[in-house]
Short mmCIF file of C-alpha atoms in Angstrom, two decimals:
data_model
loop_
_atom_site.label_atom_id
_atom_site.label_comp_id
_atom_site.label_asym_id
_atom_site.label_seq_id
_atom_site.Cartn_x
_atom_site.Cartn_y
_atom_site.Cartn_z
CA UNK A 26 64.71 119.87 69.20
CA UNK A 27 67.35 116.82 70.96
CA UNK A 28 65.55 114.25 72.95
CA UNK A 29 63.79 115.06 76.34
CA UNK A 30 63.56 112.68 79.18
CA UNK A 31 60.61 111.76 80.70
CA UNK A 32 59.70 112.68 84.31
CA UNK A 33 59.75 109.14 85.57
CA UNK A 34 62.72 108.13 83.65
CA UNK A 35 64.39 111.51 84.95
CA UNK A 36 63.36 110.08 88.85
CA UNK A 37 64.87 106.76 88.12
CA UNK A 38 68.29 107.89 86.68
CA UNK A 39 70.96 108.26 89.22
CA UNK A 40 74.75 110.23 88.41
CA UNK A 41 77.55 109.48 90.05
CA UNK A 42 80.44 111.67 90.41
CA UNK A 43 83.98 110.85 91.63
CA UNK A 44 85.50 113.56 93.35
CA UNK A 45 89.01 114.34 94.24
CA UNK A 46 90.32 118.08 95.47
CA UNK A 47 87.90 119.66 93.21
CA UNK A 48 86.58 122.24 95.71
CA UNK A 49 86.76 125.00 93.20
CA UNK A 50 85.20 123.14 90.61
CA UNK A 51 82.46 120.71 91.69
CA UNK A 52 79.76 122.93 92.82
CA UNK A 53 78.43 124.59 89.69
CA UNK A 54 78.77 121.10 87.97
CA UNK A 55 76.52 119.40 91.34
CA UNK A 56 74.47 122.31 91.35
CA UNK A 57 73.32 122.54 87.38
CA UNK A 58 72.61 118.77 88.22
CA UNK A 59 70.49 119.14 90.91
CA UNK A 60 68.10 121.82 88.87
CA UNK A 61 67.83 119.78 86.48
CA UNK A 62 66.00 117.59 88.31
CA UNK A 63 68.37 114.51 87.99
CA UNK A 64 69.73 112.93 91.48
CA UNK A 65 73.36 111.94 91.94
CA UNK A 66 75.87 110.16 94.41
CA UNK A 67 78.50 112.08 95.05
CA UNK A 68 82.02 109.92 96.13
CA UNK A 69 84.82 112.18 97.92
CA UNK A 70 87.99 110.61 97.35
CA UNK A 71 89.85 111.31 100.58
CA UNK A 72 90.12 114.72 99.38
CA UNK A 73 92.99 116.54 101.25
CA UNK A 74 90.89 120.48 100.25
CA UNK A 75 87.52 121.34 101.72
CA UNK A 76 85.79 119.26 98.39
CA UNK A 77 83.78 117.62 101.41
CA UNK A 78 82.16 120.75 103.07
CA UNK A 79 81.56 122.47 99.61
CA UNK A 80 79.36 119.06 98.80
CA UNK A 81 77.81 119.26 101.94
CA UNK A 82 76.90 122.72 101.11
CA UNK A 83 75.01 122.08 97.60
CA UNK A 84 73.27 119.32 100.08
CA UNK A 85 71.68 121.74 102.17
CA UNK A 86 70.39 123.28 98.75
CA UNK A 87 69.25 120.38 96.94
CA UNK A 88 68.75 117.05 99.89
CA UNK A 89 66.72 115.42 97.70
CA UNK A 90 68.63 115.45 94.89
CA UNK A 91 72.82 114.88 96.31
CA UNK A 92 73.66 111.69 98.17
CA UNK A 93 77.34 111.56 99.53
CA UNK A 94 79.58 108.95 100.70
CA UNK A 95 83.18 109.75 101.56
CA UNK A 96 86.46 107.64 101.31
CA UNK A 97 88.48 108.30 104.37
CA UNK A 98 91.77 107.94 102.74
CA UNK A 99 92.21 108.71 98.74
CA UNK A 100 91.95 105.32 96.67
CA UNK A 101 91.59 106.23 92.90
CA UNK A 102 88.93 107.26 90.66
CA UNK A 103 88.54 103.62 90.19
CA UNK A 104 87.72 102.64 94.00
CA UNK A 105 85.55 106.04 93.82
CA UNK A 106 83.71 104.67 91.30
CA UNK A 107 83.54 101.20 92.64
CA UNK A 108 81.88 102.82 95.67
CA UNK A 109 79.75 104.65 93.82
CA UNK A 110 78.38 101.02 91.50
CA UNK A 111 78.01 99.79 94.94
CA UNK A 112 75.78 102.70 96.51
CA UNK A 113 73.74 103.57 93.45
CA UNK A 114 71.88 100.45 93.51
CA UNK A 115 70.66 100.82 97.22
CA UNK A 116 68.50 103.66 94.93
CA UNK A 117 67.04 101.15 92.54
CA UNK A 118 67.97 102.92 89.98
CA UNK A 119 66.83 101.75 86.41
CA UNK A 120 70.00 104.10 84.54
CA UNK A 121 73.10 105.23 85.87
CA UNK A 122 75.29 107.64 84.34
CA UNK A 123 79.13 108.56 85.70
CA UNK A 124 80.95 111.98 84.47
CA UNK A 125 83.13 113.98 85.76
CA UNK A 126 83.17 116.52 88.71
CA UNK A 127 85.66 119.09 87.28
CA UNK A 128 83.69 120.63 84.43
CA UNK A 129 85.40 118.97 81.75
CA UNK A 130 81.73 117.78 80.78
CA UNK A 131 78.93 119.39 79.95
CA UNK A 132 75.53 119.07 81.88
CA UNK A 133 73.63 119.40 78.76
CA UNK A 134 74.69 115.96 77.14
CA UNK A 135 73.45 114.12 79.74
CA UNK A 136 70.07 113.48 77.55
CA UNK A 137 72.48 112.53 75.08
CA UNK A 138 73.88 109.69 76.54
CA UNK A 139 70.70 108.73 78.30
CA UNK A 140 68.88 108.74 75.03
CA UNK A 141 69.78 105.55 73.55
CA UNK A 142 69.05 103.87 77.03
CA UNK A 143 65.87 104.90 77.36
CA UNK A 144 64.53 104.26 73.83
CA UNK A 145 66.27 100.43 74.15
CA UNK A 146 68.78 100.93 71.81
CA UNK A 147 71.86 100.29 74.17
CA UNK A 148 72.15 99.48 77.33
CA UNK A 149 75.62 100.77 78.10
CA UNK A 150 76.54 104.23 76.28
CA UNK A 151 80.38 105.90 76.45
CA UNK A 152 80.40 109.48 75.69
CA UNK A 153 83.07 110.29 72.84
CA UNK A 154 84.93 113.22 73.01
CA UNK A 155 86.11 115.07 69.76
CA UNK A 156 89.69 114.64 68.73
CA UNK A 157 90.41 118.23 67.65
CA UNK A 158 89.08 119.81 71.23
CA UNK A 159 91.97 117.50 72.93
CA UNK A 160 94.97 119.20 73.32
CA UNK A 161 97.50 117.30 71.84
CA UNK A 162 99.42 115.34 74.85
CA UNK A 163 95.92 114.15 75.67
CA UNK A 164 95.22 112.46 72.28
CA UNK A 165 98.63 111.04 72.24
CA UNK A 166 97.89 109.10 75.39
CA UNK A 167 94.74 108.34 74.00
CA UNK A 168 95.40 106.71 71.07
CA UNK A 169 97.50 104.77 72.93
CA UNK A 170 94.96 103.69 75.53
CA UNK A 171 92.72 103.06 72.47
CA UNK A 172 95.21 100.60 70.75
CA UNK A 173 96.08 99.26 74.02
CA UNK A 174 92.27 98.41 74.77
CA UNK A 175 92.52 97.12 71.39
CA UNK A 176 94.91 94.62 71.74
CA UNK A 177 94.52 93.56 75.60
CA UNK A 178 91.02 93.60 75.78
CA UNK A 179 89.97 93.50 71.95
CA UNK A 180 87.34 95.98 72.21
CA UNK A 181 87.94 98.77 69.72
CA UNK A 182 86.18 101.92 70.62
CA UNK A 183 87.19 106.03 69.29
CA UNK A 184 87.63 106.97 73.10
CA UNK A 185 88.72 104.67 75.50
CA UNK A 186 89.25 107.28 78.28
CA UNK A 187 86.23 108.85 78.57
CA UNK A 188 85.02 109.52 82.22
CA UNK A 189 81.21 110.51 80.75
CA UNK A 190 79.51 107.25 80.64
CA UNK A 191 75.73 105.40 81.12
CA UNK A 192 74.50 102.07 82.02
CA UNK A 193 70.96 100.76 82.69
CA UNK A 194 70.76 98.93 86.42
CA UNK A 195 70.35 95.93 84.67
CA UNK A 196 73.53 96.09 83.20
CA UNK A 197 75.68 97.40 85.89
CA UNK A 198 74.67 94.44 87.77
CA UNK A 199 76.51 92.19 85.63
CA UNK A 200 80.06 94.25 85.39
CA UNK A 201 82.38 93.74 87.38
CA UNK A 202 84.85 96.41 88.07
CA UNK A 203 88.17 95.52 90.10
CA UNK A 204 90.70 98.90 88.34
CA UNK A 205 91.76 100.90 91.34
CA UNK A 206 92.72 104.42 88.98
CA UNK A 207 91.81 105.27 85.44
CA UNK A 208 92.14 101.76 83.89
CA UNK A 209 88.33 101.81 85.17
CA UNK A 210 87.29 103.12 81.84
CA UNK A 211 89.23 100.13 79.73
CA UNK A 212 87.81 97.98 82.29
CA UNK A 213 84.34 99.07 81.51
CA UNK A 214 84.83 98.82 77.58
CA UNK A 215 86.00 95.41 78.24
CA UNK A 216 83.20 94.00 80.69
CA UNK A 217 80.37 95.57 78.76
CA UNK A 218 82.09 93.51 75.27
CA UNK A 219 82.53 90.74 77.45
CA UNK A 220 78.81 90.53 78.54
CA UNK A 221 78.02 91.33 75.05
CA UNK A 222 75.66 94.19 76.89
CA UNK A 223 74.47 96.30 73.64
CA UNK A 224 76.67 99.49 73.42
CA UNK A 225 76.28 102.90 71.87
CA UNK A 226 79.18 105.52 71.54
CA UNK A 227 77.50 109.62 71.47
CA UNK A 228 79.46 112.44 70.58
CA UNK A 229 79.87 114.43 73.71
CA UNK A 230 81.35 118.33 74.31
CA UNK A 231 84.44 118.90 76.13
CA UNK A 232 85.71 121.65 78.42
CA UNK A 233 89.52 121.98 78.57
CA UNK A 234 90.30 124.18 81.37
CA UNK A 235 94.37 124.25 82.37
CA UNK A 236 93.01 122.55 85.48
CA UNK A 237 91.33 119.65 83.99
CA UNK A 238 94.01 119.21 81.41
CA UNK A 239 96.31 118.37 84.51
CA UNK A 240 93.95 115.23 85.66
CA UNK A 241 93.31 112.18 83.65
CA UNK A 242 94.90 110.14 81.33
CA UNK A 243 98.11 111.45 80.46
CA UNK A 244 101.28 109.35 79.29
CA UNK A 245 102.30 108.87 82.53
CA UNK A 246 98.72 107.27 84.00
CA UNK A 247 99.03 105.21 80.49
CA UNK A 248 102.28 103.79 81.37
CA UNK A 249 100.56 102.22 84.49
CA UNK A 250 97.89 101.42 82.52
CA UNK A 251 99.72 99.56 80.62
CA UNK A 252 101.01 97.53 83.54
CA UNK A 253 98.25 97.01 85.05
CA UNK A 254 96.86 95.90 81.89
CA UNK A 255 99.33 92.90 81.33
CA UNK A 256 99.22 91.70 85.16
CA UNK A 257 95.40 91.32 84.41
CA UNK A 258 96.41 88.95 81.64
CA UNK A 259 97.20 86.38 84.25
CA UNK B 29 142.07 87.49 107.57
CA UNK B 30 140.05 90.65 106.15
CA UNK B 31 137.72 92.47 107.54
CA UNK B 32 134.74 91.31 105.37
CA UNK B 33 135.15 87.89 106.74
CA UNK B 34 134.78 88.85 109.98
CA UNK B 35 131.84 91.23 109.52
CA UNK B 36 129.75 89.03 107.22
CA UNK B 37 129.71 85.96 109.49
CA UNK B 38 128.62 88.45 112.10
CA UNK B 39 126.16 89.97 109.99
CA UNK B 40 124.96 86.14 108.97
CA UNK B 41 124.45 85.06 112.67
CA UNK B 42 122.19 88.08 113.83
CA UNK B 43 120.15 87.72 110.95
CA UNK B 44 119.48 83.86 111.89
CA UNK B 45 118.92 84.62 115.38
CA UNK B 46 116.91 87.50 113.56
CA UNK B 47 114.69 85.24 112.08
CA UNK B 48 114.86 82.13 114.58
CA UNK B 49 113.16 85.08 116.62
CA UNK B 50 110.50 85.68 114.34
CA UNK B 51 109.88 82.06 113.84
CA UNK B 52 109.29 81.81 117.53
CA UNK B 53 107.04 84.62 117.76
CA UNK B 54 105.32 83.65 114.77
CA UNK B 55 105.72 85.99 112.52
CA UNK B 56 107.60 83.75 109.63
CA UNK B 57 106.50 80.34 108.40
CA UNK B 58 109.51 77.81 109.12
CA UNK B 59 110.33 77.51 105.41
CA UNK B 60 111.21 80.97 105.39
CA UNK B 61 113.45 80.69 108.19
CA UNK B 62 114.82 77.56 106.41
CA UNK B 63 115.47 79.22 103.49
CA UNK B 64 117.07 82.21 104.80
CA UNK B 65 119.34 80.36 107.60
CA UNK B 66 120.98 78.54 104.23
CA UNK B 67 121.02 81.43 102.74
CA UNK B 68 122.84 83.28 105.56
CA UNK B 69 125.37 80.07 106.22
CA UNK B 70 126.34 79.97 102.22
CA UNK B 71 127.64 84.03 103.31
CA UNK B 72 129.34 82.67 106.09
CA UNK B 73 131.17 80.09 103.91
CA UNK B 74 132.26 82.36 101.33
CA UNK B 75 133.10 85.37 103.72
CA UNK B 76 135.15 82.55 105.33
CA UNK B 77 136.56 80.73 102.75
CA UNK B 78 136.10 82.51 99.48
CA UNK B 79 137.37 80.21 97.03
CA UNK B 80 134.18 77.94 97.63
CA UNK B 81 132.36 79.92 94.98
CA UNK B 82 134.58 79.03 92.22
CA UNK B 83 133.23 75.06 92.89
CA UNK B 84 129.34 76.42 92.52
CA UNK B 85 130.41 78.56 89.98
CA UNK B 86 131.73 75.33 88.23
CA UNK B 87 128.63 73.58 88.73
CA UNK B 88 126.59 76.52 86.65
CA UNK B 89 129.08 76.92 83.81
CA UNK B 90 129.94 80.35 85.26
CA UNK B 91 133.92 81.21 85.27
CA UNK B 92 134.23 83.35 88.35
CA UNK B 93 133.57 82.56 91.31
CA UNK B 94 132.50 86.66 92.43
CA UNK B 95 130.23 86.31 89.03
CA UNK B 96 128.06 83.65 90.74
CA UNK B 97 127.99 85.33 93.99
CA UNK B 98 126.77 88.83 92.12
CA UNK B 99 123.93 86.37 90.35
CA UNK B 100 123.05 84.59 93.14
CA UNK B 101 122.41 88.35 95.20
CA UNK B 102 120.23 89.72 92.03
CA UNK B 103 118.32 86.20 92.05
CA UNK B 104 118.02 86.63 95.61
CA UNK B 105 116.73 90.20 95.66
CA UNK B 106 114.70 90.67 93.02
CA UNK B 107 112.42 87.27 94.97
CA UNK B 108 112.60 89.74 97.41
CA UNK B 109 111.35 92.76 95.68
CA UNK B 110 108.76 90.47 93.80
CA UNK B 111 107.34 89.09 96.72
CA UNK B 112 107.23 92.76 98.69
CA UNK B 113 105.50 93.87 95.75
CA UNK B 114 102.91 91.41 96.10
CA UNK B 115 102.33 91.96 99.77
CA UNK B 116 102.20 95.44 99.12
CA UNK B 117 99.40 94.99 96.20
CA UNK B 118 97.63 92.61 98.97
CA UNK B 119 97.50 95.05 101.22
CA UNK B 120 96.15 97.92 99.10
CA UNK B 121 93.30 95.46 98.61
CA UNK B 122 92.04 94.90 102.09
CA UNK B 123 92.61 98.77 102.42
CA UNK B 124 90.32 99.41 99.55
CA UNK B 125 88.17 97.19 101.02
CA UNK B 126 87.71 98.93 104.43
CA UNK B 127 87.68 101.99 102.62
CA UNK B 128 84.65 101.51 100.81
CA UNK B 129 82.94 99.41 103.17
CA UNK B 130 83.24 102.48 105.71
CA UNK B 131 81.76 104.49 103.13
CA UNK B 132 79.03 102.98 102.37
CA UNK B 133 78.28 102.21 105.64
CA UNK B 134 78.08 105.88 106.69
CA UNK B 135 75.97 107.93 103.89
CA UNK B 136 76.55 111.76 104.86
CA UNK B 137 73.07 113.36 104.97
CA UNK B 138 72.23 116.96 105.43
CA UNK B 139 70.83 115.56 108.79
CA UNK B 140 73.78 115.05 110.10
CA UNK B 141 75.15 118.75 110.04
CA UNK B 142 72.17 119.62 112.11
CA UNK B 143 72.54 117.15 114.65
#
């Protein structure tokens, strides 16, 4: 039997989900949220499909549990999530956790990255994906984000990519994140080392779907990465 | 006289009035019209009287004359690019800015469908 979350600890954890043209995806993710209980903010990414109106929908459903704020324009998963740091602590929330809307994540491990927050082991948690369920232009990029995280920000971690992570309030509050696109996950590795916050890597599943596989971190969002890596040298 | 040294001094004077213009309106600092009007009145010299590069060539240790002139218009161009770039990456800021502001300044709640 995993670990189960208490009721109170369940009211005070908030998820936030960046989403970008994922109309066909997001509900069933939102939805399997919202009965578990858990309550999320929801940030549409000046998405150019109805992503908007199938949010609003699972709203109507579950108000108590979806909170949405919408970019007018699309800015990045980064500014999405920025937004979504931002609004989640009008909540007082005491643990925040951020995954993905497209599926690629599994509902179900979101006890297991809340898990060593709420015993006090960590206070910031990423959730690892496994190596052999990446299809192989995906790990390529990654172990290059890994080594590049590695040298520019000397934080070595097995999954530097990962959208699936958790942070207590506390935490979050002393981060600060600036990455417009996906360099917000090095940029999280590399504040939480910075503000020597305690931090816990868990073992997470991972759904590849052919439409996942075509967002996130591939060798061309690692080139500018990379570049946006070195101008933050200076 | 060749057509290039007619057409570049042309060229040269619009863009000064070009920026004189935008000085006067505001819209550039008076170094940067400063700058440019030299710029723009070193093309006029050499459209007019081409073997003036050789002598700045000279002066940098470069042989040709057309050598310097090809360095000086890289030198001169990638300031420009650089500088673009920056205004550009400025700009994207204050966007993101306004972006997020507006959103968190208007929360979408189920009550607003049924107002």
């Amino acid at each position: 039997m995993g670990f189960e979350i208490s009721a109170e600890d369940k009211d005070l954890t908030y998820i936030i989900l960046p989403a970008y043209n994922e109309a066909t995806r997001i509900r069933p993710v939102i939805e399997e949220i919202a009965r578990k209980g858990y309550k999320m903010i929801i940030v549409n990414d000046g998405s150019s499909d109805n992503t908007l109106d199938v949010i609003k929908a699972s709203q109507k459903k579950y108000p108590k549990n979806i909170f949405i704020y919408s970019h007018i324009i699309n800015r990045g998963v980064g500014m999405a999530m920025q937004t979504g740091f931002d609004a989640v602590l009008r909540y007082n929330p005491k643990y925040v956790v951020n995954m993905d809307s497209d599926g690629q994540h599994s509902v179900d491990d979101l006890e297991n990255v809340l898990e060593p927050l709420v015993t006090g082991r960590a206070q910031a948690v990423i959730g690892v994906r496994p190596l052999k369920d990446m299809p192989l232009s995906r790990n390529f990029a990654n172990a290059i984000m890994n080594l590049l995280t590695r040298i520019f920000y000397r934080v070595n971690v097995s999954d530097s990519q990962t959208g699936f992570r958790a942070i207590t309030a506390e935490a979050l509050k002393k981060i600060e994140i600036n990455a417009r696109g996906y360099l917000i996950s090095s940029e999280f590795i590399r504040e939480v080392h910075d503000n020597k916050i305690p931090f816990e890597e868990v073992p997470i599943k991972t759904i590849y779907t052919p439409e996942t596989q075509a967002k996130g971190t591939n060798v061309t969002e690692a080139f500018k990465i990379l570049i946006q890596m070195i101008k933050h040298q200076f | 006289m060749l057509l290039y040294s007619i057409l570049f001094p042309i060229i040269s004077l619009i863009a000064i009035a070009w920026f004189l213009f935008r000085h006067l309106k505001g819209k550039n600092s008076l170094t940067t019209v400063i700058l440019w009007t030299v710029l723009w009145i070193f093309v006029i010299i050499f459209s007019i009287f081409p073997n003036t590069s050789f002598v700045f060539a000279r002066l940098f240790g470069i042989t040709r004359g057309l050598d310097f002139l090809i360095i000086v218009v890289f030198i001169v161009l990638f300031y420009t690019v650089f500088k673009l770039y920056f205004r550009v990456d400025e700009l994207q800021e204050q966007l993101n800015t306004i972006v997020k502001e507006l959103a968190l300044q208007n929360e979408i709640t189920s009550d607003d469908e049924d107002e």
